[in-house]
XYZ file of C-alpha atoms in Angstrom:
783
model
C 50.468 41.423 77.742
C 51.029 44.274 75.498
C 48.435 47.206 74.591
C 47.396 47.590 70.763
C 45.620 51.183 69.614
C 43.838 51.085 66.905
C 42.866 54.618 66.047
C 39.935 55.605 63.215
C 39.371 58.953 61.434
C 37.602 58.705 58.607
C 36.304 61.511 56.032
C 32.812 62.720 56.933
C 31.619 59.129 54.961
C 33.992 56.695 55.800
C 32.921 53.181 56.812
C 30.224 54.452 59.088
C 26.438 53.558 58.905
C 24.515 56.812 57.640
C 23.308 57.347 60.735
C 25.930 57.569 62.525
C 26.968 61.289 59.904
C 26.844 63.455 61.633
C 24.166 66.835 60.272
C 25.646 70.174 59.958
C 25.176 72.260 63.395
C 22.818 74.761 63.514
C 23.389 77.876 65.767
C 20.835 79.984 67.135
C 20.904 84.020 66.681
C 23.622 85.643 68.998
C 23.740 89.441 69.604
C 26.781 91.163 67.803
C 27.049 92.136 71.441
C 26.830 89.324 72.955
C 28.936 87.219 70.499
C 31.963 89.335 70.959
C 31.413 89.050 74.381
C 31.381 85.477 74.382
C 34.913 85.830 72.229
C 36.493 88.592 74.919
C 36.914 90.642 72.301
C 34.582 93.803 73.843
C 37.240 95.601 75.248
C 39.992 97.467 74.453
C 42.049 95.041 72.115
C 43.192 95.891 68.755
C 41.485 93.156 67.206
C 38.132 94.316 68.589
C 35.545 93.879 65.538
C 33.992 91.368 63.883
C 31.546 91.054 60.582
C 28.982 89.303 59.831
C 31.042 87.714 57.245
C 33.281 85.590 60.053
C 30.168 84.204 62.235
C 30.067 80.977 59.991
C 33.863 80.441 61.095
C 32.841 81.587 64.610
C 30.823 80.789 67.465
C 30.705 81.846 71.482
C 32.513 80.021 74.288
C 32.067 80.022 77.893
C 35.702 80.888 77.801
C 35.422 84.814 78.694
C 32.928 83.320 81.461
C 35.988 81.939 82.647
C 38.403 84.157 85.774
C 40.223 86.023 83.684
C 38.346 85.133 80.173
C 39.952 84.697 77.089
C 43.287 86.535 76.331
C 43.974 87.281 72.110
C 47.145 88.898 72.162
C 49.780 87.611 69.076
C 52.537 89.713 70.510
C 51.986 88.048 73.969
C 51.941 84.417 72.844
C 54.201 84.762 69.725
C 57.487 85.533 69.325
C 59.906 85.291 66.095
C 64.129 84.969 66.468
C 66.125 86.688 63.587
C 67.570 82.877 62.948
C 64.055 82.276 62.793
C 62.810 79.970 65.845
C 59.149 80.812 67.099
C 58.672 80.501 70.648
C 54.941 80.141 71.591
C 53.577 80.232 74.981
C 51.686 78.227 76.901
C 49.167 78.608 79.147
C 47.907 75.683 80.032
C 49.256 72.951 81.903
C 50.895 69.965 80.857
C 49.792 66.511 82.297
C 49.809 64.108 79.840
C 46.391 65.778 77.681
C 49.241 67.073 75.101
C 47.458 70.442 75.448
C 51.254 72.132 75.520
C 50.966 70.817 72.119
C 47.970 71.252 70.493
C 47.431 74.568 71.120
C 50.745 75.912 70.139
C 50.376 73.566 66.561
C 46.881 75.208 65.924
C 48.651 78.546 66.108
C 51.930 77.236 64.066
C 49.587 76.230 61.302
C 48.026 78.883 61.213
C 51.318 81.595 60.691
C 52.266 78.707 58.461
C 54.941 78.075 60.996
C 57.801 74.945 60.115
C 56.752 72.624 63.390
C 60.425 72.172 63.533
C 61.586 75.693 63.651
C 58.942 75.903 66.993
C 59.810 75.792 70.472
C 57.550 75.923 73.100
C 58.087 77.727 76.618
C 55.258 77.878 79.642
C 53.894 80.531 80.986
C 53.780 81.144 84.443
C 50.550 81.885 86.620
C 49.715 85.041 85.527
C 45.516 85.552 84.239
C 45.712 88.883 83.728
C 48.265 88.340 81.208
C 47.469 84.787 79.802
C 43.389 84.837 80.180
C 41.735 82.009 81.891
C 44.429 79.364 83.363
C 42.762 76.500 84.923
C 43.478 73.620 83.173
C 40.641 71.475 83.743
C 36.769 70.314 82.556
C 38.179 69.952 79.460
C 38.172 73.348 78.301
C 41.379 73.851 76.544
C 40.402 73.368 72.772
C 37.191 74.277 72.969
C 37.654 77.520 74.340
C 40.824 78.089 72.826
C 40.961 77.033 69.745
C 39.999 79.837 67.987
C 41.808 82.636 69.868
C 44.697 80.166 68.629
C 44.275 80.432 65.057
C 42.824 84.517 65.085
C 46.618 85.132 66.802
C 48.398 82.857 64.380
C 46.516 84.464 61.550
C 47.068 87.549 63.166
C 50.932 87.240 62.356
C 50.676 85.233 59.466
C 49.383 88.484 57.957
C 51.890 90.965 59.667
C 54.589 89.023 58.131
C 53.300 89.179 54.899
C 52.849 92.927 55.320
C 56.553 93.678 56.928
C 58.211 91.708 53.236
C 55.115 94.585 51.159
C 56.673 97.032 52.960
C 60.663 96.070 52.551
C 59.585 94.866 48.365
C 57.640 97.666 48.078
C 54.657 95.896 46.455
C 51.199 95.594 47.311
C 50.555 92.790 49.952
C 48.474 91.014 47.518
C 51.639 90.246 45.580
C 52.699 88.201 48.730
C 52.262 85.299 50.559
C 53.126 82.998 53.296
C 54.382 79.643 53.017
C 55.938 77.465 55.096
C 58.190 79.742 57.196
C 58.862 81.973 54.292
C 56.837 84.978 52.830
C 57.718 84.860 48.714
C 56.722 87.000 46.257
C 53.895 86.115 43.711
C 55.221 85.092 39.982
C 58.201 87.154 41.370
C 61.494 85.371 43.046
C 62.087 87.234 46.214
C 61.605 85.485 49.423
C 62.234 86.038 53.121
C 62.733 83.676 56.299
C 60.125 84.407 58.581
C 63.462 85.652 60.635
C 64.583 88.401 58.653
C 60.813 89.677 58.466
C 60.787 88.977 62.422
C 61.300 92.448 63.706
C 59.817 94.542 61.133
C 56.443 92.263 61.723
C 56.363 92.517 65.806
C 56.682 96.205 65.083
C 52.969 96.632 62.980
C 50.039 96.672 64.558
C 48.181 93.708 64.905
C 45.511 93.512 62.731
C 41.506 93.814 63.434
C 39.828 90.929 63.238
C 37.193 91.749 60.178
C 41.087 92.060 58.762
C 41.777 89.026 59.766
C 41.976 85.645 56.576
C 41.626 82.514 58.547
C 43.288 79.741 56.623
C 40.578 77.514 54.373
C 40.345 74.104 55.934
C 41.864 72.438 52.686
C 45.123 74.650 53.898
C 45.339 72.848 57.507
C 48.796 71.617 57.355
C 48.183 69.953 61.071
C 45.242 70.836 62.236
C 43.231 67.685 62.101
C 46.581 65.814 61.076
C 48.428 66.156 64.360
C 51.934 66.739 65.327
C 55.006 64.584 67.549
C 54.085 65.233 71.535
C 56.121 68.179 72.287
C 58.020 67.241 75.002
C 58.141 63.388 74.208
C 61.791 63.282 73.651
C 62.947 64.988 76.839
C 60.430 62.756 78.431
C 61.386 59.442 77.515
C 65.189 60.669 77.898
C 64.366 61.427 81.197
C 65.368 65.289 80.931
C 61.860 66.908 80.934
C 60.968 68.758 84.107
C 58.504 67.734 86.372
C 58.047 69.029 89.941
C 60.022 66.810 92.217
C 62.929 67.199 89.598
C 62.965 71.012 90.484
C 66.751 71.657 92.314
C 67.903 75.061 93.777
C 71.338 75.921 95.735
C 70.816 75.419 99.053
C 67.717 73.252 98.985
C 66.079 72.084 101.280
C 63.241 68.951 102.005
C 60.549 68.235 103.861
C 57.403 65.682 104.585
C 54.886 65.957 106.824
C 52.956 63.668 109.098
C 48.982 65.508 108.875
C 45.965 65.154 110.615
C 44.716 61.362 110.225
C 41.230 62.465 110.300
C 39.986 65.421 108.355
C 39.208 68.483 110.344
C 41.514 66.842 113.373
C 44.633 68.638 114.895
C 47.539 68.694 116.964
C 47.198 68.189 120.296
C 50.764 67.860 121.093
C 54.478 66.456 119.503
C 57.780 65.830 120.758
C 59.978 66.054 118.733
C 63.524 65.159 120.263
C 64.040 62.383 118.869
C 63.239 63.299 114.914
C 65.855 66.404 115.327
C 68.463 63.511 116.263
C 68.089 62.467 112.708
C 71.227 62.808 111.154
C 70.431 65.212 108.496
C 67.374 67.066 109.840
C 67.545 70.547 110.073
C 64.056 71.750 112.099
C 60.914 70.450 112.507
C 57.963 73.042 112.285
C 54.123 72.775 113.028
C 52.190 73.498 110.308
C 48.769 75.786 110.952
C 45.543 73.885 110.259
C 42.430 75.996 108.249
C 39.360 74.855 110.322
C 37.163 73.129 107.576
C 35.604 74.108 105.215
C 39.703 74.678 104.206
C 39.280 75.110 100.666
C 42.204 74.539 99.169
C 44.004 75.689 102.519
C 46.909 72.888 104.225
C 44.979 70.556 106.640
C 48.029 71.560 108.902
C 50.640 69.473 110.777
C 54.006 68.524 111.901
C 56.670 68.753 109.152
C 60.318 67.353 109.107
C 62.575 69.868 107.033
C 65.995 67.702 106.377
C 68.999 68.064 103.702
C 67.826 64.893 102.285
C 64.105 63.291 101.426
C 65.481 60.226 103.291
C 66.069 61.916 106.324
C 63.027 64.037 106.451
C 61.103 60.738 106.379
C 63.231 59.271 109.116
C 62.658 62.056 111.037
C 59.118 61.774 110.701
C 58.687 58.127 111.720
C 60.136 59.607 115.084
C 57.890 61.926 115.707
C 55.168 61.467 118.263
C 52.320 63.484 117.862
C 48.865 63.532 119.951
C 45.858 64.611 117.899
C 42.909 66.128 118.010
C 40.665 63.751 115.704
C 37.880 66.440 115.642
C 34.236 66.138 114.758
C 34.728 63.675 112.203
C 36.752 60.865 114.408
C 33.346 58.749 114.621
C 33.365 59.186 110.006
C 32.547 55.012 109.050
C 32.564 55.007 105.084
C 30.460 51.491 105.616
C 27.589 52.832 108.108
C 27.386 56.177 105.899
C 26.957 54.126 102.755
C 23.545 52.537 104.777
C 22.384 56.433 105.320
C 22.977 56.993 102.211
C 20.296 53.783 100.920
C 18.517 55.511 103.359
C 18.006 58.454 102.074
C 17.969 57.191 98.717
C 15.207 55.724 99.230
C 13.286 58.286 100.401
C 11.797 61.784 98.554
C 14.420 64.272 98.378
C 15.309 67.529 96.544
C 12.810 67.751 93.321
C 15.530 68.676 90.776
C 13.863 68.009 87.962
C 10.411 67.146 86.739
C 8.763 66.512 83.556
C 5.468 65.248 83.038
C 3.767 62.975 86.422
C 6.009 60.227 87.597
C 3.572 59.156 90.592
C 1.354 58.745 88.209
C 2.985 56.519 86.462
C 4.867 54.724 88.438
C 1.376 53.847 89.872
C -0.263 53.090 85.945
C 2.409 50.498 84.976
C 2.376 46.955 84.706
C 5.591 46.718 86.335
C 7.977 48.557 88.036
C 11.649 47.859 88.214
C 13.792 49.420 90.871
C 17.703 49.184 91.226
C 20.285 50.785 93.688
C 24.259 51.652 92.503
C 27.115 52.374 94.643
C 30.088 54.061 94.460
C 32.666 54.445 97.414
C 35.740 56.942 97.301
C 38.174 57.720 95.291
C 41.375 59.132 95.661
C 43.502 60.425 92.421
C 46.522 58.830 93.034
C 48.448 60.497 90.637
C 52.064 59.136 89.331
C 53.406 61.784 90.828
C 52.384 62.630 93.890
C 51.555 66.132 95.144
C 55.061 68.058 95.379
C 56.304 71.966 95.480
C 59.320 73.863 95.902
C 58.959 77.429 97.591
C 61.113 80.694 98.799
C 59.825 82.883 100.563
C 62.742 86.131 101.124
C 62.322 89.907 100.943
C 58.222 89.674 100.814
C 58.539 87.642 97.688
C 57.322 84.327 97.052
C 58.398 82.568 94.425
C 57.151 78.860 93.822
C 57.593 75.963 91.088
C 54.759 73.493 91.180
C 53.059 70.883 88.628
C 49.792 72.940 89.318
C 46.697 72.682 86.916
C 45.072 75.694 88.070
C 48.498 78.321 88.824
C 46.836 81.754 89.194
C 44.680 79.876 91.400
C 47.771 78.252 93.416
C 49.365 81.769 93.452
C 46.236 84.112 95.377
C 45.865 81.370 97.762
C 49.956 81.742 98.142
C 49.504 85.340 98.842
C 46.522 85.364 101.110
C 48.252 82.693 103.296
C 51.564 84.580 103.248
C 49.938 88.178 103.474
C 51.183 88.840 100.551
C 50.688 91.143 97.373
C 49.588 88.687 94.592
C 52.532 91.229 92.496
C 54.795 89.502 94.774
C 54.336 85.944 94.326
C 55.359 84.098 90.958
C 54.137 80.675 90.656
C 56.314 78.416 87.546
C 54.443 75.575 85.924
C 56.660 72.762 85.824
C 54.929 69.378 84.245
C 52.884 67.016 85.903
C 52.940 63.423 86.249
C 49.275 63.104 86.061
C 46.485 65.848 87.379
C 43.085 64.405 87.034
C 42.097 67.640 89.248
C 44.045 67.165 92.102
C 46.802 69.467 91.344
C 43.989 72.454 90.730
C 44.271 72.216 94.088
C 47.343 74.408 95.971
C 47.677 73.006 99.288
C 50.992 71.536 99.148
C 52.431 74.692 97.369
C 51.442 76.541 100.327
C 53.344 74.134 102.858
C 56.374 75.020 101.224
C 56.253 78.060 101.009
C 55.559 78.537 104.926
C 58.689 76.326 105.472
C 60.264 78.660 103.708
C 59.101 81.174 105.131
C 59.636 80.075 109.061
C 63.537 78.845 107.521
C 64.006 82.540 106.785
C 64.005 82.052 102.921
C 65.952 78.607 102.212
C 64.170 76.598 99.704
C 62.277 73.960 100.198
C 60.696 71.319 98.257
C 57.627 69.655 100.348
C 57.354 66.007 98.602
C 54.197 64.145 99.774
C 54.890 60.490 100.245
C 51.857 57.611 98.253
C 50.321 57.441 102.074
C 49.761 61.488 102.402
C 48.115 60.925 98.719
C 46.048 58.463 99.116
C 45.159 59.659 103.191
C 44.944 62.987 102.927
C 43.123 63.589 99.585
C 40.228 65.690 97.844
C 38.634 62.733 97.057
C 36.129 61.907 94.390
C 32.417 61.602 96.128
C 30.616 58.275 97.238
C 27.679 57.761 95.696
C 24.137 55.606 95.591
C 22.177 55.801 93.383
C 18.896 54.901 93.242
C 16.617 54.353 89.835
C 12.843 53.256 88.959
C 11.200 52.915 86.054
C 7.404 52.754 85.293
C 7.039 49.946 82.084
C 3.597 49.772 80.510
C 2.129 46.653 79.208
C 3.225 46.946 75.968
C 6.861 47.276 77.225
C 7.709 50.438 76.877
C 9.476 53.065 79.726
C 6.693 55.301 80.641
C 8.606 55.963 84.303
C 11.876 57.207 85.529
C 12.684 58.617 88.746
C 16.353 59.207 89.449
C 17.072 59.811 93.474
C 21.038 60.466 93.808
C 22.626 60.694 97.000
C 25.857 62.118 97.600
C 28.279 64.303 99.078
C 29.079 67.682 97.168
C 32.375 69.145 96.344
C 30.730 72.561 97.567
C 31.180 71.261 100.959
C 34.926 71.935 100.283
C 34.308 75.772 100.521
C 31.446 76.040 102.885
C 28.674 74.259 104.688
C 26.592 72.294 101.584
C 24.486 68.971 101.877
C 22.956 69.144 98.845
C 25.002 68.889 95.346
C 24.868 72.023 93.075
C 23.584 72.274 89.368
C 27.758 71.951 87.731
C 27.049 68.504 89.791
C 23.409 67.998 88.847
C 24.420 68.490 85.720
C 27.004 65.535 84.878
C 24.586 62.490 84.508
C 21.283 63.421 86.353
C 18.995 66.302 85.341
C 20.802 65.944 81.452
C 19.321 63.014 81.068
C 18.388 62.382 77.341
C 16.161 59.481 76.935
C 12.937 60.108 75.591
C 10.330 59.272 78.560
C 7.917 61.510 79.279
C 7.552 61.114 83.148
C 10.853 61.564 84.125
C 11.822 62.809 88.094
C 15.285 63.466 89.361
C 15.542 63.978 92.980
C 18.713 64.810 95.493
C 19.044 63.624 99.355
C 21.070 65.626 101.533
C 24.498 64.269 103.126
C 26.924 65.957 105.266
C 30.669 65.004 104.378
C 33.445 64.024 106.999
C 36.511 63.980 103.810
C 37.604 66.607 101.698
C 35.758 66.481 98.558
C 37.273 67.775 94.995
C 36.955 66.945 91.544
C 38.264 64.379 90.113
C 38.327 63.327 86.553
C 34.576 63.194 85.004
C 33.707 64.322 88.614
C 29.745 63.087 88.985
C 29.443 61.354 85.966
C 31.252 58.477 86.585
C 28.557 57.242 89.142
C 25.607 58.690 87.235
C 26.812 56.999 84.031
C 27.408 53.327 85.784
C 24.154 53.488 87.489
C 22.145 54.522 84.165
C 23.947 52.437 82.042
C 23.754 49.541 83.713
C 19.907 49.390 84.736
C 19.077 50.229 80.591
C 20.750 46.388 80.269
C 18.568 45.629 83.076
C 15.913 46.553 81.397
C 16.331 45.389 78.504
C 17.468 42.139 80.198
C 13.958 42.114 81.914
C 11.440 42.837 79.196
C 13.921 40.662 76.385
C 14.978 43.524 74.268
C 18.181 43.550 72.438
C 20.365 46.339 74.592
C 21.695 47.969 72.077
C 18.067 48.464 70.097
C 16.432 48.875 73.455
C 18.925 51.452 74.166
C 18.390 53.358 70.784
C 14.677 53.149 71.592
C 15.209 55.029 75.262
C 17.702 58.217 73.538
C 15.077 58.575 71.025
C 15.071 60.509 67.667
C 17.427 62.584 66.725
C 16.839 65.647 67.894
C 18.017 68.738 69.780
C 16.726 69.130 73.674
C 14.796 71.956 74.479
C 16.152 72.338 78.651
C 12.929 74.737 79.061
C 10.826 71.680 78.446
C 12.492 69.101 80.756
C 10.943 70.476 83.751
C 14.893 71.345 84.974
C 14.407 73.171 88.762
C 16.556 76.190 87.417
C 19.045 76.521 84.844
C 20.805 73.602 82.919
C 24.060 73.246 83.724
C 26.299 72.817 79.920
C 29.945 72.629 80.972
C 30.268 76.268 81.313
C 29.589 76.578 77.436
C 26.378 78.502 75.899
C 22.949 75.723 75.094
C 22.405 77.064 71.634
C 26.060 76.162 70.994
C 26.258 73.033 72.291
C 23.023 71.780 72.802
C 22.392 68.024 74.288
C 21.917 66.542 70.429
C 20.489 62.744 70.755
C 21.585 62.321 66.746
C 25.187 62.442 67.915
C 24.530 60.395 71.115
C 22.809 57.649 68.378
C 25.542 57.617 66.300
C 28.389 56.811 68.793
C 26.292 53.696 69.990
C 25.437 52.569 66.745
C 29.021 52.962 65.511
C 30.926 51.547 68.486
C 28.641 48.654 68.437
C 29.214 48.581 64.405
C 32.791 48.201 64.981
C 32.714 45.852 67.710
C 30.808 43.486 65.805
C 27.851 43.745 68.164
C 25.355 40.352 68.259
C 28.335 38.221 66.858
C 28.370 34.993 68.744
C 30.538 34.702 71.827
C 32.623 31.792 73.722
C 31.096 30.475 77.136
C 32.098 33.062 79.620
C 32.725 35.631 77.118
C 30.521 38.392 77.003
C 29.901 42.094 75.391
C 28.850 45.266 77.052
C 27.681 48.605 75.778
C 27.493 51.864 77.455
C 27.155 55.317 76.200
C 27.631 59.253 78.343
C 27.344 62.473 76.976
C 29.916 64.569 79.178
C 31.990 67.813 78.709
C 29.863 68.583 75.292
C 31.311 65.129 73.827
C 29.241 61.940 72.955
C 31.086 58.506 73.701
C 29.995 55.263 73.710
C 31.984 51.988 74.585
C 31.583 48.117 73.695
C 34.090 46.534 75.902
C 34.420 42.701 75.595
C 35.124 40.546 78.611
C 36.558 37.138 79.735
C 35.678 35.720 82.801
C 38.086 33.169 83.762
C 36.548 30.179 86.322
C 38.074 31.660 89.405
C 36.538 34.870 88.618
C 39.297 36.602 86.807
C 38.337 39.247 83.882
C 40.410 39.821 81.068
C 39.663 42.592 78.374
C 40.526 41.249 74.972
C 39.855 45.171 73.558
C 37.687 47.977 73.821
C 36.138 49.736 71.343
C 35.206 53.557 72.331
C 33.197 56.035 69.293
C 33.837 59.728 69.877
C 32.492 62.225 68.708
C 34.486 65.087 70.563
C 33.249 68.093 67.197
C 36.215 68.943 65.041
C 38.887 66.637 66.072
C 42.052 68.655 66.079
C 44.974 66.764 67.214
C 43.540 63.180 66.903
C 46.527 60.561 67.569
C 46.070 63.037 70.630
C 42.506 62.274 71.226
C 43.164 58.387 70.688
C 45.500 58.776 73.556
C 43.405 60.338 75.842
C 40.362 57.645 75.547
C 43.296 55.421 75.636
C 44.364 56.241 79.177
C 40.511 56.244 79.673
C 39.819 52.932 79.066
C 43.047 51.980 81.516
C 42.352 54.368 84.152
C 38.212 53.182 83.560
C 39.250 49.826 84.336
C 41.072 50.679 87.380
C 37.604 52.800 88.915
C 35.848 48.950 87.602
C 37.525 47.138 89.498
C 39.896 48.261 92.001
C 39.541 51.611 93.545
C 38.025 52.754 96.801
C 38.917 54.652 100.005
C 37.209 53.114 102.939
C 37.155 54.967 106.479
C 37.087 53.675 109.746
C 37.247 56.010 112.684
C 37.542 58.832 110.279
C 40.581 57.549 109.142
C 41.355 56.072 105.641
C 42.281 52.578 105.197
C 43.981 52.247 102.083
C 47.494 53.623 102.316
C 49.621 52.479 98.638
C 49.417 50.626 96.236
C 49.512 47.060 97.485
C 45.866 48.661 98.881
C 44.696 50.867 96.452
C 45.625 48.887 93.332
C 45.991 49.887 89.841
C 45.530 48.338 86.823
C 48.417 46.481 85.531
C 50.206 45.084 82.461
C 48.461 41.737 83.079
C 45.171 43.082 83.297
C 44.819 46.181 80.874
C 42.911 46.556 78.007
C 45.126 44.578 74.851
C 43.516 46.255 73.132
C 41.754 49.578 72.722
C 40.460 51.095 69.446
C 39.166 54.494 68.936
C 36.683 55.564 66.503
C 36.295 59.453 65.929
C 33.924 60.665 64.394
C 34.870 63.416 61.882
C 34.175 66.870 61.700
C 34.465 70.065 60.123
C 36.159 72.960 61.741
C 32.741 74.730 61.960
C 31.495 71.868 64.203
C 32.750 73.097 67.633
C 35.467 70.669 69.582
C 33.927 70.200 72.585
C 35.983 68.057 75.489
C 38.439 65.628 75.350
C 40.593 64.724 78.676
C 37.495 63.539 80.438
C 34.836 61.939 78.904
C 36.540 59.110 77.903
C 36.816 57.434 81.623
C 32.392 57.009 82.683
C 31.030 54.271 79.676
C 33.611 51.984 80.490
C 32.833 50.685 83.468
C 29.162 50.005 82.825
C 30.874 48.756 79.597
C 32.730 46.748 81.535
C 29.769 45.681 84.069
C 27.405 44.596 81.352
C 29.921 42.827 79.190
C 29.885 40.893 82.429
C 26.255 40.299 82.973
C 26.519 38.990 79.411
C 29.323 36.524 79.997
C 28.394 35.400 83.535
C 24.588 36.151 84.519
C 25.741 38.093 87.336
C 24.290 41.291 87.763
C 27.042 44.345 88.969
C 25.775 47.289 90.958
C 28.444 48.209 93.092
C 31.751 49.442 92.094
C 34.897 48.859 92.225
C 33.831 44.818 91.386
C 34.554 41.803 93.206
C 35.740 39.756 91.480
C 35.412 36.567 94.158
C 31.659 36.582 93.415
C 32.550 35.917 89.780
C 33.914 32.540 90.762
C 32.155 29.510 89.058
C 30.119 27.764 91.475
């Protein structure tokens, strides 16, 4: 079976229904100081002022609020060689999203560079120099597209000024074109390489003087370029973490406590040391919980080859103290979550009077949804190579947050951060797992103990599945009150899940970031809404995972909407649009949210919850999928929509359920509104991948625990969607926008709608309702 992809990006009208064409965004006024601070430009950097004339082209984001904020200095990010080669530094980590291509592409386009003459190098973990480097939260393009354009335009203007100075003419008489500057009305021209030294010696223009290209002049922005690393990847020349090789390097694997919070009681290394090639057996100190991103502890086998290290590990005899989580049983934990969800919890949103409305309702419908722990299971397992010698540490790692890894290395090793270097390789998948640097710390510790020998720490797939930072498990219980006219008048949503906060400090309630992912930000036009959060303690390491809490919330809410529509005899699409209500921008102050609505770290006045855009993607996906068409027996269409990471996504899944319960997915149509689509091909790739990953979560992903131990270990019992059953065709329909509609997240928001769309399609095909993940297809067999 072959994946066939269809990508559609029309003009602002195209073939979309009129209601799907978004209105131009409106921004609340912000003060000049707040505007500059939001862009990170209020400090000493030469790009220091802005004029009101540019307000239509720039907007505040949350970029400056991130650790180390934004750095907008072309002399940091751009170098031009005498031969004309333009070298652009990529400061975000590449893990398949294409960010190492897309951000440099924006800069190159704005400076007038020929993409064929562009070289990209990777920045080390150095946020004071490059600004924030946390490649997570679907933030890279939305936080950095403006800074990349400003830097590119600044370089273009510096090149023009250098040419004008060399030719003795006013700068208005010259113009940068494709990799050269020409004299208007004359014959003189100079390549970027000829002008490079003079140009880069000039001061950087102030923002008020920078002239950005008109959108009509974009050469690459909004159109895309080939993935920069594609040839190296497909020919095996790309360097991932596991490809790093240093002279005299040793290889290490480790056994870690099988239970979170456990520790080594004793170990016998004699048989392991007898294995040919084994150099040493070293205990890695653990960190009491909550340990954040520090190592779990364990015993490492260091050898001349990975194979010898693995063989030595098999010979180790370790006695464990399992600690406080030794009795953790995920089945019992699920029952506990369900019990907590059945009673009142901490109120986190209270709009109207839910209790009164439920009591007055003609009918109350209740459903409960469950999702287990999930492992990241990146194709490239965690790994790192480190050298600790003479008071310095140098590390090579597939790190999503290289500066955070650098800080943790310095802390663990007792070094000044200036004496730690983290080189960033390509990542064979990240999904949030590689934001945590525990594996890099293990490598560095072993190198230190061995006197500065380079050590590569390699995790196996079993290590990855059994010792991860798991996606939280959850129970979502929703009740809806229906009046005698079939209108939903009350909505109560109770969520119970161990929180990510527990990785850093004792905590039993979810915090605003998690609550803002599909719970308190519910956009439905229902007069009475209450959201509650129940307390529960974690017994494993909890970490962020692609789309985070949006996955269980979208699954619960969108499946429940389908259940309500069926119970009321309504078409699912029309009922969903009725719940969303008329196009409007929600006012958080009127939503009854306890505390402040978390809006993915970005200003709400720029990125509001816009139900018009939410409605538009529903209509677009349904139109393209042929919603309402007659389906063959045991076939069905399912719909789901969700806003996450400031992006609006709707998916329609077409399923066929065989008599033996096998589920086939002939096609998925996904409509995405991510604001201005800077690189449509990469956007489409992300949503194609999200469809496949969403299917994996839907049918396979579950890590269960007995006696505190993970029961799964590798792909035989923690399966992935395979070529025999992934979506045969994924059609991605990108809602077009002008540049003035701010770009939003792309890496994560494609995942949440997939599982509920498939679950709803299965019901349409079989009449069997799905309320827990992963779906047990044995229950779908025809009797």
